[in-house]
CSV table of C-alpha atoms in Angstrom, one decimal:
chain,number,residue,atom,x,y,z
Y,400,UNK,CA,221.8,1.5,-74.7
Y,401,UNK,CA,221.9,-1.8,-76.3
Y,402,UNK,CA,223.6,-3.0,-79.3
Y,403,UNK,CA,220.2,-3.8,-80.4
Y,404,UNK,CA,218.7,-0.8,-80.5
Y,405,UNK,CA,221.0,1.5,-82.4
Y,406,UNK,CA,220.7,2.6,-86.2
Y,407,UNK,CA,222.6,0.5,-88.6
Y,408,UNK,CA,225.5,2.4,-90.4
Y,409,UNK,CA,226.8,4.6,-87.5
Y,410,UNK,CA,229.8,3.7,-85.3
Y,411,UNK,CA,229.1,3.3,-81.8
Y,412,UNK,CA,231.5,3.1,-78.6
Y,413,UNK,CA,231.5,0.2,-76.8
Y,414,UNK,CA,231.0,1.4,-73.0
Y,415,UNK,CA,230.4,-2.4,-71.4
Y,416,UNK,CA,230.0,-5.7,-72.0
Y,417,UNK,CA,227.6,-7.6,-70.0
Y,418,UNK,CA,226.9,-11.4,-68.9
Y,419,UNK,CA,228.2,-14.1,-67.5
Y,420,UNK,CA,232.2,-15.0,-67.5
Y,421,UNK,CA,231.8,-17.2,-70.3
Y,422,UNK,CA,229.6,-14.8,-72.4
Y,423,UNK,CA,231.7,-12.0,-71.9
Y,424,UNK,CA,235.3,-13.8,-72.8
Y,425,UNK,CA,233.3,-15.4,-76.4
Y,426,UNK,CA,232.8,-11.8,-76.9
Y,427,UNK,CA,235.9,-10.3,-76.1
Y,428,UNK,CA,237.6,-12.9,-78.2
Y,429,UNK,CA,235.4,-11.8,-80.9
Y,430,UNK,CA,236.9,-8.4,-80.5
Y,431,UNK,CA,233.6,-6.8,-78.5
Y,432,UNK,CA,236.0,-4.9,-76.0
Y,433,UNK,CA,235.7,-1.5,-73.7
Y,434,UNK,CA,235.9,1.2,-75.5
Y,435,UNK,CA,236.2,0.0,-79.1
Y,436,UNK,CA,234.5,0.8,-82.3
Y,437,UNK,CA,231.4,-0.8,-83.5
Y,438,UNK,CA,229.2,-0.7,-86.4
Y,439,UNK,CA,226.1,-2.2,-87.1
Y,440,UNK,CA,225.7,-2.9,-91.2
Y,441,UNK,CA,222.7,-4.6,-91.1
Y,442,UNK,CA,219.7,-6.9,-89.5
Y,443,UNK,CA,219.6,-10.7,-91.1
Y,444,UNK,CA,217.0,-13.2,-89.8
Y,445,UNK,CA,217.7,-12.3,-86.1
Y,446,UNK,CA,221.5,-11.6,-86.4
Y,447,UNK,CA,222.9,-8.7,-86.2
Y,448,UNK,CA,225.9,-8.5,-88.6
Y,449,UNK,CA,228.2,-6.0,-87.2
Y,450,UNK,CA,231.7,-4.2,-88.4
Y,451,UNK,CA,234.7,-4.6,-85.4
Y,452,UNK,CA,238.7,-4.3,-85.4
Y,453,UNK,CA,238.4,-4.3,-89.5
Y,454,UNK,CA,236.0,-7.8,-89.7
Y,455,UNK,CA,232.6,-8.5,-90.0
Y,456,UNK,CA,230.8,-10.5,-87.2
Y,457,UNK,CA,227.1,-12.0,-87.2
Y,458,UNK,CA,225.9,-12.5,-83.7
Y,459,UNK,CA,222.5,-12.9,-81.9
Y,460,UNK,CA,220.2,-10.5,-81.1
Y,461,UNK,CA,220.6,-12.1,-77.4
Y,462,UNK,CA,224.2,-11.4,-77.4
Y,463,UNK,CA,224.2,-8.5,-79.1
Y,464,UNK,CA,221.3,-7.1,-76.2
Y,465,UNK,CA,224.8,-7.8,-73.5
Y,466,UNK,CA,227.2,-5.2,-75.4
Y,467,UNK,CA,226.2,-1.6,-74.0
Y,468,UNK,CA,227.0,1.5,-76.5
C-alpha cells in the first residue's frame, strides 16, 4: 500500500519505490530505499513528514503515494 495510507507512528518496510528515473533517484537520495525502515510522524498541510536512516523528511503527498510499504 501507499505511503499515504498508513497510520502515523508505526514503522513500515519499504517494499518499492515507484516513478519515473528521476523521481525514484530524488528519493533514493533522500534515503527512501528497498527494504528500509520508515515512519510516518505526522500529516502537515499536504506533507507528509516522515522518520528515515535517523532524519526527518517532509515530502508530498504525490511523492509519498510512489513509495510502496
Amino acid at each position: 500500500m501507499p505511503l499515504t495510507f498508513v497510520n502515523a507512528g508505526e514503522q513500515y518496510e519499504i517494499k518499492r519505490i515507484g516513478g519515473k528515473g528521476e523521481t525514484r533517484k530524488f528519493l533514493e537520495k533522500l534515503g527512501f530505499t528497498t527494504g528500509g525502515i520508515v515512519k510516518v510522524i505526522s500529516e502537515s498541510g499536504g506533507n507528509i513528514i516522515v522518520s528515515i536512516k535517523d532524519s526527518r523528511v517532509a515530502i508530498g503527498k504525490d511523492l509519498a503515494g510512489r513509495i510502496m510499504v
